[in-house]
Amino acid sequence: MFGNLCVKPNMFSPTFDKPITFKTVVQLVYNLAQTSGWLYIAYLLISNLPYRLDSFNSDVLATKTFPTVGKQVVFQCQLAFVEILLALFHIIPSNVTVVISQLIARNIVILVTVNRHLIVQQHVAVFIFILAWTLTEIVRFPWLIFKTLGQPPAILTYIRYASPIVLYPLGGIGEFWSMYNAQSVGEKDILFTVMEYNFTLQNLIHYVYFPLFFPFFLYLYVNAITNFMKQSKKLGDLRSLGYSSK
């Protein structure tokens, strides 16, 4: 498959053949906002954190990650709730239920838990899932921009569907690890009260997050593998994506 891909002239070149409509403009504005935000997060991670092997310090990496990029990550995750409206009004071809589920899962971790507890922020687990999220989104949103306007480069399509095979488990480890760490402060963190019953962060972790984590992760990961296999088959024959074989 790779042998065929490498000789195709449009492997690195997008095509722009879709008409500009109201839906297109809305999609472009949203995808550009997310692309620029996650690229900025990537820049902050690269420029502010220690990566050199001769000076690597995991403790510094753990304590500096959230102060460096936390506010921007929280903003991007809150901005992502716009996707619910875009899916609801069929501006993007996404399943509303899946979009809502993914956004809730992410924001339970970043907004409800990590953003509110310093002890959870200062752990390498936060760096792990933020790194995974960043690498995922700096591929996904540029791909969506090209897809809105026409056809993305074949190599970008391949990376877009291949990267989750590695990044989903990496992000899942970081997210689960962070929620596990939050148990130490969860009992005292009252999220809301119903009829004199205090629903705490620990209740959320034990009765909602932990029971649903593995089934939901398994569903997403199997779906990612299925999509990768489908796209790999398509990329083996670029004509099925509208590319000329000449």
mmCIF file of C-alpha atoms in Angstrom, residues 2-214:
data_model
loop_
_atom_site.group_PDB
_atom_site.id
_atom_site.type_symbol
_atom_site.label_atom_id
_atom_site.label_comp_id
_atom_site.label_asym_id
_atom_site.label_seq_id
_atom_site.Cartn_x
_atom_site.Cartn_y
_atom_site.Cartn_z
ATOM 1 C CA PHE A 2 2.737 2.431 0.925
ATOM 2 C CA GLY A 3 4.531 1.656 -2.331
ATOM 3 C CA ASN A 4 1.490 2.789 -4.304
ATOM 4 C CA LEU A 5 0.947 5.883 -2.165
ATOM 5 C CA CYS A 6 4.473 7.185 -2.562
ATOM 6 C CA VAL A 7 4.286 7.537 -6.320
ATOM 7 C CA LYS A 8 0.984 9.410 -6.409
ATOM 8 C CA PRO A 9 1.405 13.101 -7.311
ATOM 9 C CA ASN A 10 -1.487 14.164 -5.051
ATOM 10 C CA MET A 11 -0.231 12.457 -1.932
ATOM 11 C CA PHE A 12 0.837 15.792 -0.476
ATOM 12 C CA SER A 13 -1.527 18.084 -2.383
ATOM 13 C CA PRO A 14 -5.116 18.933 -1.365
ATOM 14 C CA THR A 15 -7.895 19.614 -3.822
ATOM 15 C CA PHE A 16 -10.364 22.476 -3.466
ATOM 16 C CA ASP A 17 -13.516 21.613 -5.364
ATOM 17 C CA LYS A 18 -16.411 22.188 -2.951
ATOM 18 C CA PRO A 19 -18.648 25.275 -3.189
ATOM 19 C CA ILE A 20 -18.551 27.888 -0.437
ATOM 20 C CA THR A 21 -21.865 27.846 1.430
ATOM 21 C CA PHE A 22 -23.083 29.101 4.806
ATOM 22 C CA LYS A 23 -22.360 25.697 6.330
ATOM 23 C CA THR A 24 -18.871 25.764 4.860
ATOM 24 C CA VAL A 25 -18.125 29.164 6.366
ATOM 25 C CA VAL A 26 -19.367 28.102 9.819
ATOM 26 C CA GLN A 27 -17.278 24.933 9.672
ATOM 27 C CA LEU A 28 -14.199 26.865 8.578
ATOM 28 C CA VAL A 29 -14.512 29.443 11.354
ATOM 29 C CA TYR A 30 -14.895 26.757 14.016
ATOM 30 C CA ASN A 31 -12.135 24.502 12.663
ATOM 31 C CA LEU A 32 -9.725 27.433 12.268
ATOM 32 C CA ALA A 33 -10.403 28.510 15.858
ATOM 33 C CA GLN A 34 -9.689 25.006 17.141
ATOM 34 C CA THR A 35 -6.634 24.577 14.902
ATOM 35 C CA SER A 36 -5.045 27.834 16.022
ATOM 36 C CA GLY A 37 -5.802 27.102 19.675
ATOM 37 C CA TRP A 38 -4.292 23.611 19.679
ATOM 38 C CA LEU A 39 -1.269 24.751 17.662
ATOM 39 C CA TYR A 40 -0.712 27.429 20.299
ATOM 40 C CA ILE A 41 -0.896 24.751 22.993
ATOM 41 C CA ALA A 42 1.649 22.677 21.064
ATOM 42 C CA TYR A 43 3.930 25.716 20.831
ATOM 43 C CA LEU A 44 3.665 26.287 24.590
ATOM 44 C CA LEU A 45 4.420 22.639 25.327
ATOM 45 C CA ILE A 46 7.480 22.658 23.073
ATOM 46 C CA SER A 47 8.892 25.998 24.181
ATOM 47 C CA ASN A 48 8.268 25.867 27.940
ATOM 48 C CA LEU A 49 8.785 22.289 29.073
ATOM 49 C CA PRO A 50 12.052 20.335 29.575
ATOM 50 C CA TYR A 51 12.621 17.649 26.944
ATOM 51 C CA ARG A 52 16.418 17.441 26.672
ATOM 52 C CA LEU A 53 17.624 14.045 27.887
ATOM 53 C CA ASP A 54 20.562 15.563 29.737
ATOM 54 C CA SER A 55 18.245 17.808 31.777
ATOM 55 C CA PHE A 56 15.011 15.818 31.802
ATOM 56 C CA ASN A 57 13.078 16.040 35.049
ATOM 57 C CA SER A 58 9.682 14.352 35.250
ATOM 58 C CA ASP A 59 8.791 16.332 38.370
ATOM 59 C CA VAL A 60 9.317 19.631 36.542
ATOM 60 C CA LEU A 61 7.349 18.271 33.604
ATOM 61 C CA ALA A 62 4.490 17.358 35.939
ATOM 62 C CA THR A 63 4.378 20.651 37.820
ATOM 63 C CA LYS A 64 4.799 22.955 34.803
ATOM 64 C CA THR A 65 2.366 21.393 32.317
ATOM 65 C CA PHE A 66 -0.945 22.691 33.625
ATOM 66 C CA PRO A 67 0.294 26.168 34.642
ATOM 67 C CA THR A 68 1.740 26.481 31.144
ATOM 68 C CA VAL A 69 -1.178 25.301 28.988
ATOM 69 C CA GLY A 70 -4.074 24.635 31.386
ATOM 70 C CA LYS A 71 -6.153 27.745 30.689
ATOM 71 C CA GLN A 72 -5.854 27.302 26.925
ATOM 72 C CA VAL A 73 -6.761 23.598 27.084
ATOM 73 C CA VAL A 74 -9.809 24.382 29.230
ATOM 74 C CA PHE A 75 -10.877 27.068 26.740
ATOM 75 C CA GLN A 76 -10.510 24.737 23.746
ATOM 76 C CA CYS A 77 -12.538 22.037 25.512
ATOM 77 C CA GLN A 78 -15.289 24.522 26.360
ATOM 78 C CA LEU A 79 -15.268 25.830 22.795
ATOM 79 C CA ALA A 80 -15.788 22.264 21.618
ATOM 80 C CA PHE A 81 -19.350 22.356 23.000
ATOM 81 C CA VAL A 82 -20.158 24.337 19.846
ATOM 82 C CA GLU A 83 -19.876 20.997 18.053
ATOM 83 C CA ILE A 84 -23.130 19.908 19.698
ATOM 84 C CA LEU A 85 -25.004 22.728 17.953
ATOM 85 C CA LEU A 86 -23.166 22.097 14.689
ATOM 86 C CA ALA A 87 -24.126 18.416 14.786
ATOM 87 C CA LEU A 88 -27.678 19.161 15.935
ATOM 88 C CA PHE A 89 -28.290 21.488 12.972
ATOM 89 C CA HIS A 90 -26.486 19.115 10.555
ATOM 90 C CA ILE A 91 -23.728 21.620 9.846
ATOM 91 C CA ILE A 92 -21.210 18.859 10.526
ATOM 92 C CA PRO A 93 -21.877 15.193 9.682
ATOM 93 C CA SER A 94 -21.426 13.930 13.249
ATOM 94 C CA ASN A 95 -23.661 11.881 15.513
ATOM 95 C CA VAL A 96 -24.994 14.191 18.236
ATOM 96 C CA THR A 97 -24.945 11.453 20.901
ATOM 97 C CA VAL A 98 -21.317 10.559 20.191
ATOM 98 C CA VAL A 99 -20.278 14.235 20.202
ATOM 99 C CA ILE A 100 -22.002 14.843 23.552
ATOM 100 C CA SER A 101 -20.500 11.698 25.093
ATOM 101 C CA GLN A 102 -16.952 12.600 24.049
ATOM 102 C CA LEU A 103 -17.276 16.191 25.260
ATOM 103 C CA ILE A 104 -18.690 15.145 28.623
ATOM 104 C CA ALA A 105 -15.900 12.592 29.109
ATOM 105 C CA ARG A 106 -13.177 15.127 28.335
ATOM 106 C CA ASN A 107 -14.664 17.899 30.426
ATOM 107 C CA ILE A 108 -15.211 15.655 33.450
ATOM 108 C CA VAL A 109 -11.454 15.184 33.400
ATOM 109 C CA ILE A 110 -10.207 18.664 32.508
ATOM 110 C CA LEU A 111 -12.930 21.038 33.726
ATOM 111 C CA VAL A 112 -14.554 19.281 36.683
ATOM 112 C CA THR A 113 -11.468 17.563 38.055
ATOM 113 C CA VAL A 114 -8.012 18.744 36.947
ATOM 114 C CA ASN A 115 -8.863 22.436 36.620
ATOM 115 C CA ARG A 116 -10.206 22.566 40.193
ATOM 116 C CA HIS A 117 -7.566 20.612 42.114
ATOM 117 C CA LEU A 118 -3.912 21.618 42.346
ATOM 118 C CA ILE A 119 -2.819 18.221 43.645
ATOM 119 C CA VAL A 120 -4.217 16.551 40.507
ATOM 120 C CA GLN A 121 -2.636 19.146 38.213
ATOM 121 C CA GLN A 122 0.852 18.477 39.575
ATOM 122 C CA HIS A 123 1.193 14.968 38.223
ATOM 123 C CA VAL A 124 2.778 13.634 35.055
ATOM 124 C CA ALA A 125 -0.569 12.029 34.124
ATOM 125 C CA VAL A 126 -1.843 15.484 33.129
ATOM 126 C CA PHE A 127 1.066 15.944 30.732
ATOM 127 C CA ILE A 128 0.337 12.535 29.195
ATOM 128 C CA PHE A 129 -3.297 13.203 28.283
ATOM 129 C CA ILE A 130 -2.714 16.831 27.261
ATOM 130 C CA LEU A 131 0.079 15.682 24.944
ATOM 131 C CA ALA A 132 -2.204 13.020 23.446
ATOM 132 C CA TRP A 133 -5.081 15.482 23.004
ATOM 133 C CA THR A 134 -2.793 18.077 21.409
ATOM 134 C CA LEU A 135 -1.241 15.665 18.910
ATOM 135 C CA THR A 136 -4.710 14.386 18.023
ATOM 136 C CA GLU A 137 -6.238 17.806 17.446
ATOM 137 C CA ILE A 138 -3.368 19.404 15.479
ATOM 138 C CA VAL A 139 -3.968 16.654 12.928
ATOM 139 C CA ARG A 140 -7.768 16.363 13.100
ATOM 140 C CA PHE A 141 -8.759 20.009 12.729
ATOM 141 C CA PRO A 142 -6.445 20.853 9.782
ATOM 142 C CA TRP A 143 -7.755 17.678 8.122
ATOM 143 C CA LEU A 144 -11.324 18.914 8.689
ATOM 144 C CA ILE A 145 -10.440 22.274 7.116
ATOM 145 C CA PHE A 146 -9.209 20.549 3.954
ATOM 146 C CA LYS A 147 -12.234 18.226 4.024
ATOM 147 C CA THR A 148 -14.580 21.220 4.216
ATOM 148 C CA LEU A 149 -13.025 22.789 1.124
ATOM 149 C CA GLY A 150 -12.382 19.662 -0.903
ATOM 150 C CA GLN A 151 -10.079 16.694 -0.397
ATOM 151 C CA PRO A 152 -7.217 16.536 2.133
ATOM 152 C CA PRO A 153 -3.765 15.312 1.060
ATOM 153 C CA ALA A 154 -3.620 11.530 1.140
ATOM 154 C CA ILE A 155 -0.769 11.504 3.649
ATOM 155 C CA LEU A 156 -2.736 13.727 6.056
ATOM 156 C CA THR A 157 -5.742 11.416 5.777
ATOM 157 C CA TYR A 158 -3.529 8.450 6.587
ATOM 158 C CA ILE A 159 -2.043 10.189 9.652
ATOM 159 C CA ARG A 160 -5.473 11.403 10.771
ATOM 160 C CA TYR A 161 -6.794 7.827 10.959
ATOM 161 C CA ALA A 162 -3.556 6.091 12.007
ATOM 162 C CA SER A 163 -2.618 8.377 14.902
ATOM 163 C CA PRO A 164 -5.586 7.440 17.175
ATOM 164 C CA ILE A 165 -4.311 3.852 17.264
ATOM 165 C CA VAL A 166 -1.461 5.152 19.450
ATOM 166 C CA LEU A 167 -2.874 8.384 20.868
ATOM 167 C CA TYR A 168 -6.202 7.001 22.170
ATOM 168 C CA PRO A 169 -4.488 4.569 24.593
ATOM 169 C CA LEU A 170 -1.962 7.243 25.582
ATOM 170 C CA GLY A 171 -4.715 9.755 26.325
ATOM 171 C CA GLY A 172 -6.790 7.111 28.084
ATOM 172 C CA ILE A 173 -3.921 6.253 30.410
ATOM 173 C CA GLY A 174 -3.407 9.901 31.318
ATOM 174 C CA GLU A 175 -7.108 10.564 31.837
ATOM 175 C CA PHE A 176 -7.754 7.461 33.953
ATOM 176 C CA TRP A 177 -4.589 8.075 35.971
ATOM 177 C CA SER A 178 -5.643 11.674 36.675
ATOM 178 C CA MET A 179 -9.097 10.594 37.843
ATOM 179 C CA TYR A 180 -7.519 7.899 40.010
ATOM 180 C CA ASN A 181 -5.317 10.566 41.607
ATOM 181 C CA ALA A 182 -8.375 12.761 42.221
ATOM 182 C CA GLN A 183 -9.834 10.229 44.654
ATOM 183 C CA SER A 184 -7.692 11.717 47.413
ATOM 184 C CA VAL A 185 -9.610 15.008 47.234
ATOM 185 C CA GLY A 186 -12.883 13.763 45.752
ATOM 186 C CA GLU A 187 -14.716 13.035 48.985
ATOM 187 C CA LYS A 188 -14.555 16.644 50.170
ATOM 188 C CA ASP A 189 -15.415 18.138 46.775
ATOM 189 C CA ILE A 190 -19.224 18.553 46.728
ATOM 190 C CA LEU A 191 -20.407 19.048 43.142
ATOM 191 C CA PHE A 192 -24.090 19.561 43.952
ATOM 192 C CA THR A 193 -26.725 18.709 46.564
ATOM 193 C CA VAL A 194 -30.055 16.972 45.924
ATOM 194 C CA MET A 195 -32.531 16.583 48.803
ATOM 195 C CA GLU A 196 -29.770 16.981 51.394
ATOM 196 C CA TYR A 197 -27.625 14.364 49.634
ATOM 197 C CA ASN A 198 -24.192 15.642 48.650
ATOM 198 C CA PHE A 199 -23.001 14.327 45.319
ATOM 199 C CA THR A 200 -19.213 14.536 45.481
ATOM 200 C CA LEU A 201 -16.425 14.252 42.955
ATOM 201 C CA GLN A 202 -15.641 10.878 44.483
ATOM 202 C CA ASN A 203 -19.210 9.728 43.715
ATOM 203 C CA LEU A 204 -18.742 10.902 40.133
ATOM 204 C CA ILE A 205 -15.470 9.007 39.841
ATOM 205 C CA HIS A 206 -16.660 5.776 41.464
ATOM 206 C CA TYR A 207 -20.233 5.511 40.143
ATOM 207 C CA VAL A 208 -20.016 7.224 36.751
ATOM 208 C CA TYR A 209 -16.488 7.644 35.414
ATOM 209 C CA PHE A 210 -14.846 4.356 36.385
ATOM 210 C CA PRO A 211 -17.779 2.081 35.385
ATOM 211 C CA LEU A 212 -18.185 3.790 31.996
ATOM 212 C CA PHE A 213 -14.521 4.375 31.179
ATOM 213 C CA PHE A 214 -13.549 0.974 29.800
#
